[in-house]
Each structure stands twice: as structure tokens, then as C-alpha cells.
Coordinates of C-alpha atoms and ligand atoms in Angstrom, one line a residue:
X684 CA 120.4 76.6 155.0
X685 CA 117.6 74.5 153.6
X686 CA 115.3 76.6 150.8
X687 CA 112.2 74.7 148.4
X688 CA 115.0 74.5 145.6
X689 CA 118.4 73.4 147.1
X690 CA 120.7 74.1 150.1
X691 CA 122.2 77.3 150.1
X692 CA 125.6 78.0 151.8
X693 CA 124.6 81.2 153.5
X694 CA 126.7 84.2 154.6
X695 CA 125.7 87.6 155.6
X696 CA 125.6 90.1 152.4
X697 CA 127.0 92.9 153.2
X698 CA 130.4 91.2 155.8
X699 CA 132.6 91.1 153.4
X700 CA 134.7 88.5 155.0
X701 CA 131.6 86.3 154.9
X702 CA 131.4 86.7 151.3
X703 CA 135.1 85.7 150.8
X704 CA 134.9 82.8 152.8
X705 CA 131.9 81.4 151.2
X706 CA 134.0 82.0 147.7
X707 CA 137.1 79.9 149.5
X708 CA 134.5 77.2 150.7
X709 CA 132.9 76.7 147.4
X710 CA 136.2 76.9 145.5
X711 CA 134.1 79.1 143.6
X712 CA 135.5 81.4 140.9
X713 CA 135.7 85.1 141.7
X714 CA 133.8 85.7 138.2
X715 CA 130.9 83.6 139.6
X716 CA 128.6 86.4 141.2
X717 CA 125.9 85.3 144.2
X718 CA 122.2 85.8 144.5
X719 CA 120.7 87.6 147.6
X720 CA 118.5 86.2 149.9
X721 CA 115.8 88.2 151.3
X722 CA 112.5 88.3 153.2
X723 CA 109.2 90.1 153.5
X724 CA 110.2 91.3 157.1
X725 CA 113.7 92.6 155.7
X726 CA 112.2 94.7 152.9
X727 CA 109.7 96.1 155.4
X728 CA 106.5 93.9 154.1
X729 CA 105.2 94.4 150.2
X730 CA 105.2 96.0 147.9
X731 CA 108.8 93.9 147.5
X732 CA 110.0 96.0 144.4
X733 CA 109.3 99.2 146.8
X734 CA 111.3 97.3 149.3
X735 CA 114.0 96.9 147.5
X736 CA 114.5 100.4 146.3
X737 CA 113.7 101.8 150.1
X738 CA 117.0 99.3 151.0
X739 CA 119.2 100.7 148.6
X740 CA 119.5 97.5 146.8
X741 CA 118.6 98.1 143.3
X742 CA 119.2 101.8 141.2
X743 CA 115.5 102.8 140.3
X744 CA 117.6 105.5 137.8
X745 CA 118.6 102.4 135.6
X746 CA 115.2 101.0 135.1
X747 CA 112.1 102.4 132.9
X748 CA 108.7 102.6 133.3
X749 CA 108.2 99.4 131.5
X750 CA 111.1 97.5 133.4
X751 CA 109.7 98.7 136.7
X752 CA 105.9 97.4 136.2
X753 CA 107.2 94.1 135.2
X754 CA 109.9 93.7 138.1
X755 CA 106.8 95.0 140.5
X756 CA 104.4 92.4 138.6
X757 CA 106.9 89.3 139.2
X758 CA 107.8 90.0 142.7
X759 CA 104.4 90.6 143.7
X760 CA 103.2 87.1 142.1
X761 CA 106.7 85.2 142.5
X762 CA 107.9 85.8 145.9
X763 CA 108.1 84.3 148.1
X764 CA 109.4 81.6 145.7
X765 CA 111.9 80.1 143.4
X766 CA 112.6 83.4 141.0
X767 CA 115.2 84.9 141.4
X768 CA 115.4 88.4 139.5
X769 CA 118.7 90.0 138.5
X770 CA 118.3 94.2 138.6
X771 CA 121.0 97.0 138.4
X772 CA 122.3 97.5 141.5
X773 CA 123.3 100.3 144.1
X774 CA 126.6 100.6 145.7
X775 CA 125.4 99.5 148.8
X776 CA 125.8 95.6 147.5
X777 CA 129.2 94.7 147.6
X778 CA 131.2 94.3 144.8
X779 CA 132.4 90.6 145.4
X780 CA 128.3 89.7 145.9
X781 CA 128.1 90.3 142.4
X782 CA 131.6 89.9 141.2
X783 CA 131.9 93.7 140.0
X784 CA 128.6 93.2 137.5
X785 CA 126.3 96.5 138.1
X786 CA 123.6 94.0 138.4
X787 CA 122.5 92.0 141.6
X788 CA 120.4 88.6 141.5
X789 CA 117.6 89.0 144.5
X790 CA 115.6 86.2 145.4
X791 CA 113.1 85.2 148.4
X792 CA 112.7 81.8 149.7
X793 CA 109.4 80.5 150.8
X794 CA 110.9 77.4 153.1
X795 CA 110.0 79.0 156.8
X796 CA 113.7 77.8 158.2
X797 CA 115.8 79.9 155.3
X798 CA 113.3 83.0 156.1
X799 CA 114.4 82.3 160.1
X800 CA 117.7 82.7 159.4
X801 CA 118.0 85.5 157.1
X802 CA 115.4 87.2 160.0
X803 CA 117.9 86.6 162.6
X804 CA 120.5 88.1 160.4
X805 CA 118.4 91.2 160.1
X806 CA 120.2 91.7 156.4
X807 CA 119.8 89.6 153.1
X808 CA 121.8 86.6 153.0
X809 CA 124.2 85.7 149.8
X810 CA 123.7 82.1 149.4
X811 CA 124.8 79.8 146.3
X812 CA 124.3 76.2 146.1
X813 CA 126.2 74.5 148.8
X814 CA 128.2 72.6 146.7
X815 CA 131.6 72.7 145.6
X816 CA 131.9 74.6 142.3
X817 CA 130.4 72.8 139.0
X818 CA 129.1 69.3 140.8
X819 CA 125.3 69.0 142.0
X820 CA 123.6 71.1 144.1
X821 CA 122.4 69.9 147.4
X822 CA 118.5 68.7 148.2
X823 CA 119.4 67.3 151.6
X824 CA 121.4 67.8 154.5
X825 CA 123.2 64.5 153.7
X826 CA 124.8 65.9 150.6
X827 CA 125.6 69.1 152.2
X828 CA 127.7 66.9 154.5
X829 CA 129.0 65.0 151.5
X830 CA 129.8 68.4 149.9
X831 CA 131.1 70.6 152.2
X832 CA 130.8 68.7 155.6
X833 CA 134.8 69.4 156.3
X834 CA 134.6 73.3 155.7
X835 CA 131.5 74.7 157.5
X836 CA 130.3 75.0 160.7
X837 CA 126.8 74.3 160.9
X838 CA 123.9 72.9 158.7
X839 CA 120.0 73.4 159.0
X840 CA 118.8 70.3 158.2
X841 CA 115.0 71.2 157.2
X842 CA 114.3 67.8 155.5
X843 CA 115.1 66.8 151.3
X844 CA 113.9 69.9 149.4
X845 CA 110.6 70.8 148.3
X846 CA 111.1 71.8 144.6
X847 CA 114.8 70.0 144.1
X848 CA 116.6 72.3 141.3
X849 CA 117.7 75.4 141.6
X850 CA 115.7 79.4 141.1
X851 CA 114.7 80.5 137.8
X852 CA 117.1 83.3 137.2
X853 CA 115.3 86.0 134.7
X854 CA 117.3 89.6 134.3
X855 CA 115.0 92.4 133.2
X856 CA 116.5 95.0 130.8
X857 CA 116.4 98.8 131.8
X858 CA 113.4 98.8 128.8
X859 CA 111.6 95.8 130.5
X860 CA 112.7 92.8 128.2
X861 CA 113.2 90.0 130.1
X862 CA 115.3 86.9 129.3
X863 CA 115.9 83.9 130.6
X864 CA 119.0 83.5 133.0
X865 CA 118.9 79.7 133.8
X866 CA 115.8 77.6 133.8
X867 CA 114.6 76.4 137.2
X868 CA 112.1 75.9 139.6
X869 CA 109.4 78.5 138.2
X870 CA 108.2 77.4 134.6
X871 CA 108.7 80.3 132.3
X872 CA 105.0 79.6 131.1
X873 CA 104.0 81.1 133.8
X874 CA 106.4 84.2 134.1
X875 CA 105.1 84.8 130.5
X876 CA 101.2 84.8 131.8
X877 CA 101.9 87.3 134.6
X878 CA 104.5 89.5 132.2
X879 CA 102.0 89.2 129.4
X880 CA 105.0 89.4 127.2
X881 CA 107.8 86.8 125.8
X882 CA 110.5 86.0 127.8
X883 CA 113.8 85.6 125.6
X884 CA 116.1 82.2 126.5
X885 CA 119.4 81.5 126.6
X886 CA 120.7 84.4 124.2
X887 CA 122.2 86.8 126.8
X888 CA 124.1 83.7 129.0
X889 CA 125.8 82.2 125.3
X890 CA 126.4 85.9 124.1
X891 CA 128.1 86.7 127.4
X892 CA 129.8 83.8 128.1
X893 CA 131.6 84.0 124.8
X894 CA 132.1 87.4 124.3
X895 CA 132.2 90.4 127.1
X896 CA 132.4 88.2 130.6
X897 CA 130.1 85.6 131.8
X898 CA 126.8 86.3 133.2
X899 CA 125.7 82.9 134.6
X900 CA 128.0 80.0 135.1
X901 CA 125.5 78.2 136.1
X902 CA 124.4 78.7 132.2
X903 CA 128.0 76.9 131.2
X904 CA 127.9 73.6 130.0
X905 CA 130.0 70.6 132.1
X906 CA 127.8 72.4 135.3
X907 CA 126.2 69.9 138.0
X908 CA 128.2 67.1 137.2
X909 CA 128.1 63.9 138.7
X910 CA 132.0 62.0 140.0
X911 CA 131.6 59.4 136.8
X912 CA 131.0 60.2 133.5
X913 CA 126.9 60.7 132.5
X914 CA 126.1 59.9 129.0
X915 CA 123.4 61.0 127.0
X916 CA 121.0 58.2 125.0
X917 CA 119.8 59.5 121.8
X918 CA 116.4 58.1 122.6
X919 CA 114.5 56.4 125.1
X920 CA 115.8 52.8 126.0
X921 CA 112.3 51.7 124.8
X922 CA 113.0 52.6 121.5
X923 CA 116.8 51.2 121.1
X924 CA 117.2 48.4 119.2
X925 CA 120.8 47.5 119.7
X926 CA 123.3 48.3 121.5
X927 CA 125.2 50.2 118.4
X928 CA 122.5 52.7 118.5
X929 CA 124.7 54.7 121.3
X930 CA 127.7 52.6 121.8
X931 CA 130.8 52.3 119.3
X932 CA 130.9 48.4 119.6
X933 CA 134.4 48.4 119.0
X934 CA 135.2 50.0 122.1
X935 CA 134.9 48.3 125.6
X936 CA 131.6 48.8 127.9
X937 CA 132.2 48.4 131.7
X938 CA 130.5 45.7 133.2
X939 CA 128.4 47.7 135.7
X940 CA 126.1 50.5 134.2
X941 CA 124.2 53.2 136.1
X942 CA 120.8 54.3 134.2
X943 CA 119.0 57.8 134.8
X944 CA 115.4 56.9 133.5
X945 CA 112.1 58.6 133.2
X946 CA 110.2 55.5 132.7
X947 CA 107.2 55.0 134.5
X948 CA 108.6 51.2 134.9
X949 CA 111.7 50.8 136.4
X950 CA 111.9 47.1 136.5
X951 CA 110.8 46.5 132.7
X952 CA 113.3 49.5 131.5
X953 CA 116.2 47.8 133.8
X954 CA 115.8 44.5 132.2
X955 CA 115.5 46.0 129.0
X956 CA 118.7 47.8 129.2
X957 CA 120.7 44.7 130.4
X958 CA 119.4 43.0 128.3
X959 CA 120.7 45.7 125.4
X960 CA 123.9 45.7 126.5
X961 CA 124.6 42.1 128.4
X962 CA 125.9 44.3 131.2
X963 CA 124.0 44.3 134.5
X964 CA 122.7 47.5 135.2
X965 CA 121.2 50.0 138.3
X966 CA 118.5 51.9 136.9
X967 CA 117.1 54.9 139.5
X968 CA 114.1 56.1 138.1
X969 CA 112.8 60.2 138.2
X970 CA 108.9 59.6 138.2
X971 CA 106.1 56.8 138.1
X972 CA 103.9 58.8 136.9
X973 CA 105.7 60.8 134.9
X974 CA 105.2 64.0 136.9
X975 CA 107.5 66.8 136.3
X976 CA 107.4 67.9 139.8
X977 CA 108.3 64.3 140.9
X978 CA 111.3 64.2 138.5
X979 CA 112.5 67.5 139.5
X980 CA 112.3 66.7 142.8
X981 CA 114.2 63.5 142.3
X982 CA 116.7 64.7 139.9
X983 CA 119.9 65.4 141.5
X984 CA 118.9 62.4 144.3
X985 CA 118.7 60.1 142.1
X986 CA 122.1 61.1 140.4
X987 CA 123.9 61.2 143.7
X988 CA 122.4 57.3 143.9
X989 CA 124.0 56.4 140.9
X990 CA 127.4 58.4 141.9
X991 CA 127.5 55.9 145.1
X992 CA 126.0 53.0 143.4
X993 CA 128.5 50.4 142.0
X994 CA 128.0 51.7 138.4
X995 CA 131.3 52.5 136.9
X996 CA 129.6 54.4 134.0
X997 CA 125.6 56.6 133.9
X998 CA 123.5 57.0 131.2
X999 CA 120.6 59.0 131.0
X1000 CA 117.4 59.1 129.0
X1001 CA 116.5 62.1 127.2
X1002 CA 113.7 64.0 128.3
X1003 CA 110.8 63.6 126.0
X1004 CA 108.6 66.0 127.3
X1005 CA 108.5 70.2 127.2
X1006 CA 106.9 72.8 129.2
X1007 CA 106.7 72.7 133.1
X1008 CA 109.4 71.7 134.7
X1009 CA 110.4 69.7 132.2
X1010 CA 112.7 71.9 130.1
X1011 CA 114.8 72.7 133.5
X1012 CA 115.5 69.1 133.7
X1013 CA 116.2 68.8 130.3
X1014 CA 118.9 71.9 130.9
X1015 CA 120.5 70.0 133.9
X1016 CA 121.0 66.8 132.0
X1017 CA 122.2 68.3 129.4
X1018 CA 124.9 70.2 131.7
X1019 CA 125.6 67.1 133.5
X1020 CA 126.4 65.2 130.8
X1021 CA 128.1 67.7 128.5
X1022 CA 131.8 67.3 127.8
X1023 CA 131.8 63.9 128.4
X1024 CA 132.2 60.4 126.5
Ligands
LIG2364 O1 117.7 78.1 144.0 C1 118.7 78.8 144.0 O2 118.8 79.8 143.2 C2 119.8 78.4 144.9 C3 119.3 78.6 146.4 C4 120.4 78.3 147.4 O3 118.7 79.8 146.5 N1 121.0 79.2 144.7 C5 121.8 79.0 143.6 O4 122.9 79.8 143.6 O5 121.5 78.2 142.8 P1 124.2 79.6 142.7 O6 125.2 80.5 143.2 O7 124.5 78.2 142.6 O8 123.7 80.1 141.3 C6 123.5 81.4 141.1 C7 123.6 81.8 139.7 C8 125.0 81.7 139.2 O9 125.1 80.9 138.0 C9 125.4 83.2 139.0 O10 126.2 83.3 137.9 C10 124.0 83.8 138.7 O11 123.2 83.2 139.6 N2 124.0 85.2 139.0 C11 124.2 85.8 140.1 N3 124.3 87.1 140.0 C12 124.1 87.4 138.7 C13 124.0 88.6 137.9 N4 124.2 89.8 138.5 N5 123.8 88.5 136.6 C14 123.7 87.3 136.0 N6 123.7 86.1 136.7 C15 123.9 86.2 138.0
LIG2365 MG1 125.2 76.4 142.0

């Protein structure tokens, strides 16, 4: 199903064979828990925290006065929307929805087809990407078909995607804290307005990931990767004087390069790259305005170009700006091209 961040590969959340098969499809780790997929008419209409405690979904016991304003404050603002919201869970969600955490991630998408379909279904949906485990998530039908075309039965094709990366995924502690799952779609400027308090990154996905089980694969690196390797410029080409700057000049370059830019000029920055490296060179460009929502948009697109282009090895600018959007693309190039050359 089509949502304003990226295809989802939808099953119903409480068929248990649905959940397993959309596990199978993905070749998707057991470990790797799903997000929920709700609407206003499955909750019963706002308030949506109250919703979600009348459906048994989340255990009001496990959250405090403070955690329960703030979850009531997001949802309220956020949803429909591209938050999603991890809270401790009641038995009613299935175990292999949430891999056998005691949380659940709830979301509710805002693009009118997903909403349809999870109506029809008259229950939440689980969706992840639909993608096959670790590569890019989808932001048209087209790459659904490139994805998964073989292994499912039907896609909605609702157009490219509004918003083109994937939910912001905040978990907020029994005492209210919240932190910072996996940048997205909703700046966490704005989560910070509405919570009137700091919103802690990246901690909790490292601490977990290395120590007691991992909370958010999608916060490993070597995530959203692209078929050939991506490499990462230490600066923008604008500002490379040779071609030692990122390349060890004893080793071979291929003749064909593929570059990821965020330059408002694609020809000038194409040239300038060929002519850095005597290579010819496909340069797909994320804005040309330098808009974050353009570059978001664009951002797994334009890598899928370069995958099919003739490029035998990407390179990527680095993202200059903060704030916005910007730091979620920042986080997916930095996955993409982690691990690699
Ligand atoms: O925009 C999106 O969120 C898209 C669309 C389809 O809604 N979905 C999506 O799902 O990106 P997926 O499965 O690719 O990523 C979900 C992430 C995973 O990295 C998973 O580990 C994390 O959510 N997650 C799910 N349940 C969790 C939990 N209880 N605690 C921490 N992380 C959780
Ligand atoms: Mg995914």
C-alpha cells in the first residue's frame, strides 16, 4: 500500500499467518519488529491516545502521568502523519508484530488510499517498507514491482510518495522522556515545540543494538543500500581540488561514475566531477533549490536512478545542511554508504 513516506507491505495485525508471511516476503529477520498501521475510524475518532487504550493496544499501567500527556500531545498534533510512536504494549498485539519486545510502534498514515485499506480491514495493519530487508525503501509502485513484484499479490499504486523517507520513530519512556528511534519524515524540531522538552537521539538504538537486543534495525548501519557500492565525499565536489582528496590514486577508478549531488546545478557539478576524475560521470541531482522537502522526496529515486544507470560505482555528497529534513537525509546516506569502499 502507498502511504506519504514509502510503500508499506501491508498485512492484517492480528492474522498471524499474515504477519509470518510478510516476515518470509521481506526476508526480514525475526528480531526486526513491525509498526502498526491505524486510522481515526479504527480507534473510534480522537482522542487517538484514548483510542488506543479503549483497543487494548497499548498498557496504560506502564506509562506515568508525564509519559501519557506527551503521547496524548503528539498524537493529537502528529497524526494523521509520518510519526510513528513506540508504547508498551498489551497482549492483545501479537508477539511476532513486535518480535517479543513489550513495546509496539503505532503509526497513522495521512495518504487517503492506506487509510482505505486499513478501513476495509477493520483492524490496524502491520506494514514495513516493502522492500526486501536492508536495501531502499520503496516511493513508487515501480520499485515495489522491482522489490517484491514475484512475491505478492497485489500493489496500490497511489502515485510516487508524498514525503519519500520513512516515519520518524520516537519511543516514550514510562517517565515521559522521549528519544529518537530513527530520524524521518517529521523534523524533531517540531516534536520538541509540541513536547516542550528535548528529545534524546540515537542513544537508546546504539546502546541496544550493542548490548541487550536491537531496538531499531532500521537504526543499523549498511541499512537502505543501493546494488553498487555508494561512497561518501568528504566535501562537496565544489570544494575538491584533486582527485586524491577522496580517491587513493594508486588504486584503479572505474570508468563510469554515478554522483548523488545536492547542488543546485547539476550540469556545472557533472562537468566538474569528470573533469576531477577524467571519468565520465551521471550525476542525479536531490534539489534545485536546495529544498529539504525536494531532496527528501527525491532521495531514494534518485538512488534507484543511479543503481540502473550505467555507473559501475556512486558517490555521494555530504549533506551540508542541519535541521528540517535535512538531518534524516543525512542519516540515510550515511546508512547507505556505510560499510563500503
Ligand atoms: O514510514 C514508515 O514508517 C514506513 C511506512 C510503510 O509506514 N514503514 C517502515 O517500516 O519504515 P520498517 O519496518 O521498514 O521500519 C520500522 C522500524 C524498524 O526499524 C523496527 O525495528 C522499528 O521500526 N520498530 C518497530 N517496532 C519497534 C519497537 N517496539 N521498538 C523499537 N523499534 C521498533
Ligand atoms: Mg524498512
Amino acid at each position: 500500500m502507498p502511504t506519504e513516506t514509502v510503500y508499506g507491505l501491508a498485512g492484517m495485525a492480528f492474522d498471524e499467518t499474515a504477519l509470518a508471511r510478510i516476515f518470509k516476503t521481506k526476508e526480514r529477520p525475526q528480531f526486526d519488529p513491525l509498526i502498526l498501521h491505524m486510522t481515526s475510524q479504527i480507534l473510534g475518532g480522537p482522542p487517538f491516545f484514548a483510542g488506543l487504550v479503549q483497543a487494548h493496544l497499548i498498557d496504560l499501567q506502564r506509562l506515568g502521568p508525564a509519559a501519557r500527556v506527551q503521547a496524548e500531545r503528539l498524537l493529537r498534533t502528529f497524526w494523521p502523519g509520518p510519526l510513528t510512536v513506540v508504547l508498551p504494549k498489551r497482549e492483545r498485539v501479537p508477539d511476532l508484530a513486535t518480535s517479543g519486545l513489550d513495546t509496539v510502534a503505532l503509526r497513522m498514515p495521512r495518504h487517503p488510499v492506506a487509510q482505505a485499506l486499513i478501513n476495509a480491514a477493520g483492524q490496524p495493519l502491520a506494514a514495513p517498507s516493502a522492500n526486501r530487508f536492508g536495501k531502499m525503501s520503496p516511493t513508487s509502485a515501480q520499485d515495489v514491482m522491482e522489490e517484491l513484484g514475484d512475491r505478492i499479490d497485489f500493489i496500490l499504486d497511489g502515485g510516487p510518495t508524498d514525503i519519500g523517507l520513512e516515519s520518524t520513530i520516537i519511543e516514550i519512556a514510562p517517565e515521559g522522556g522521549i528519544t529518537l528511534l530513527r530520524a524521518g519524515g517529521l523534523p524533531i524540531e517540531k516534536i520538541e515545540a509540541i513536547a516542550a522538552a528535548p528529545v534524546q537521539v540515537g542513544q537508546t538504538v546504539a546502546a541496544r543494538a550493542e548490548g541487550s537486543g536491537i531496538k531499531a534495525p532500521g537504526g543499523l548501519p549498511s541499512h537502505y543500500a543501493p546494488q553498487k557500492i555508494l561512497m561518501r565525499l568528504p566535501a562537496p565536489v565544489s570544494r575538491l581540488k584533486t582527485l586524491a582528496d577522496f580517491w587513493n590514486p594508486a588504486e584503479s577508478l572505474p570508468e563510469h561514475l554515478g554522483l548523488l549531488t545536492f547542488s543546485r546545478d547539476l550540469g556545472s557539478v557533472q562537468r566538474a566531477f569528470a573533469h576531477l576524475t577524467g571519468r565520465k560521470v551521471t550525476a542525479v541531482g536531490l534539489s534545485t533549490r536546495s529544498d529539504d522537502t525536494e531532496a527528501a522526496r527525491n532521495f531514494f529515486s534518485a538512488l534507484r536512478a543511479l543503481d540502473r544507470s550505467e555507473a559501475s560505482l556512486l558517490f555521494v555528497e555530504p549533506c551540508m545542511q542541519s535541521g528540517g529534513l535535512w538531518d534524516a537525509i543525512a542519516d540515510r546516506i550515511r546508512r547507505a554508504s556505510s560499510q563500503r569502499g
